[in-house]
Short mmCIF file of C-alpha atoms in Angstrom, two decimals:
data_model
loop_
_atom_site.label_atom_id
_atom_site.label_comp_id
_atom_site.label_asym_id
_atom_site.label_seq_id
_atom_site.Cartn_x
_atom_site.Cartn_y
_atom_site.Cartn_z
CA MET R 80 -86.50 23.46 88.32
CA GLY R 81 -84.83 26.70 89.99
CA GLY R 82 -82.90 27.16 86.83
CA ILE R 83 -83.18 30.90 84.67
CA GLY R 84 -84.60 30.02 81.36
CA ILE R 85 -84.06 32.01 78.05
CA TRP R 86 -87.71 33.79 78.05
CA GLN R 87 -86.98 35.18 81.84
CA LEU R 88 -83.47 36.26 81.10
CA VAL R 89 -85.31 38.08 77.99
CA ILE R 90 -87.66 39.76 79.72
CA VAL R 91 -85.38 41.17 82.42
CA LEU R 92 -83.10 42.31 79.96
CA LEU R 93 -86.50 44.22 78.20
CA ILE R 94 -87.18 45.74 81.52
CA VAL R 95 -83.85 46.77 81.94
CA PHE R 96 -83.44 48.18 78.88
CA LEU R 97 -86.69 50.01 79.50
CA LEU R 98 -86.25 51.59 83.21
CA PHE R 99 -82.10 52.86 82.02
CA GLY R 100 -81.78 53.05 78.39
CA THR R 101 -79.64 52.04 75.72
CA LYS R 102 -77.35 55.50 76.83
CA ARG R 103 -77.07 55.16 80.41
CA LEU R 104 -76.21 51.61 79.42
CA LYS R 105 -73.48 52.23 77.45
CA GLY R 106 -71.90 54.25 79.65
CA LEU R 107 -72.84 52.19 82.39
CA GLY R 108 -70.58 49.52 80.27
CA SER R 109 -67.24 51.73 79.19
CA ASP R 110 -67.20 52.29 83.18
CA VAL R 111 -67.14 48.93 84.08
CA GLY R 112 -64.59 47.74 81.15
CA GLU R 113 -62.24 50.46 82.81
CA ALA R 114 -62.82 49.79 86.52
CA ILE R 115 -61.62 46.19 85.71
CA GLN R 116 -59.08 47.41 83.46
CA GLY R 117 -57.81 49.20 86.20
CA PHE R 118 -58.05 46.67 88.58
CA ARG R 119 -56.20 44.13 86.32
CA LYS R 120 -53.36 46.70 86.41
CA SER R 121 -52.99 47.33 90.26
CA MET R 122 -52.67 43.68 90.40
CA GLY R 123 -50.13 43.41 87.70
CA GLY R 124 -51.89 41.09 85.04
CA ASP R 125 -52.06 43.89 82.70
CA SER R 126 -51.82 41.51 79.57
CA ASP R 127 -54.28 43.00 77.27
CA ALA R 128 -54.32 46.85 78.27
CA SER R 129 -50.47 46.48 77.64
CA THR R 130 -50.57 45.45 73.71
CA ALA R 131 -53.22 47.93 73.62
CA ALA R 132 -51.24 51.12 74.91
CA ALA R 133 -48.29 50.26 73.74
CA PRO R 134 -46.20 52.34 71.38
CA GLN R 135 -45.98 51.10 67.78
CA GLN R 136 -42.96 49.80 66.83
CA VAL R 137 -41.02 51.25 64.07
CA GLN R 138 -40.66 48.93 60.80
CA GLN R 139 -37.05 47.79 60.45
CA GLU R 140 -35.17 47.21 57.54
CA PRO R 141 -35.09 43.69 55.66
CA LEU R 142 -31.83 42.01 56.81
CA THR R 143 -30.55 40.66 53.81
CA ARG R 144 -29.90 43.24 51.48
CA SER R 145 -28.88 43.90 47.81
CA PRO R 146 -25.20 44.86 47.26
CA THR R 147 -24.97 48.56 46.04
CA PRO R 148 -23.28 48.96 43.15
CA GLN R 149 -19.61 51.33 44.08
CA PRO R 150 -18.79 53.56 41.96
CA HIS R 151 -15.55 52.67 40.16
CA ALA R 152 -13.20 55.95 40.01
CA ASP R 153 -9.99 54.29 38.89
CA ARG R 154 -11.23 52.42 36.03
CA GLN R 155 -9.65 52.97 32.82
CA ALA R 156 -11.05 52.44 29.21
#
């Protein structure tokens, strides 16, 4: 007793959707996400946002390259 059951939670969510609508709830969710991200950044634990905001790395050439043939100008036939 005293706990919230699944049916009570469904009814509460249904009432919230009817009162606010999906567009307003979507905007509210994004605002809350930005606020949490800003809080993490200010606290110094910005692990998720730093990977998303990091610039893309430039692809490096492989370490093992096949040798390019050098033209031999001093060859005599």
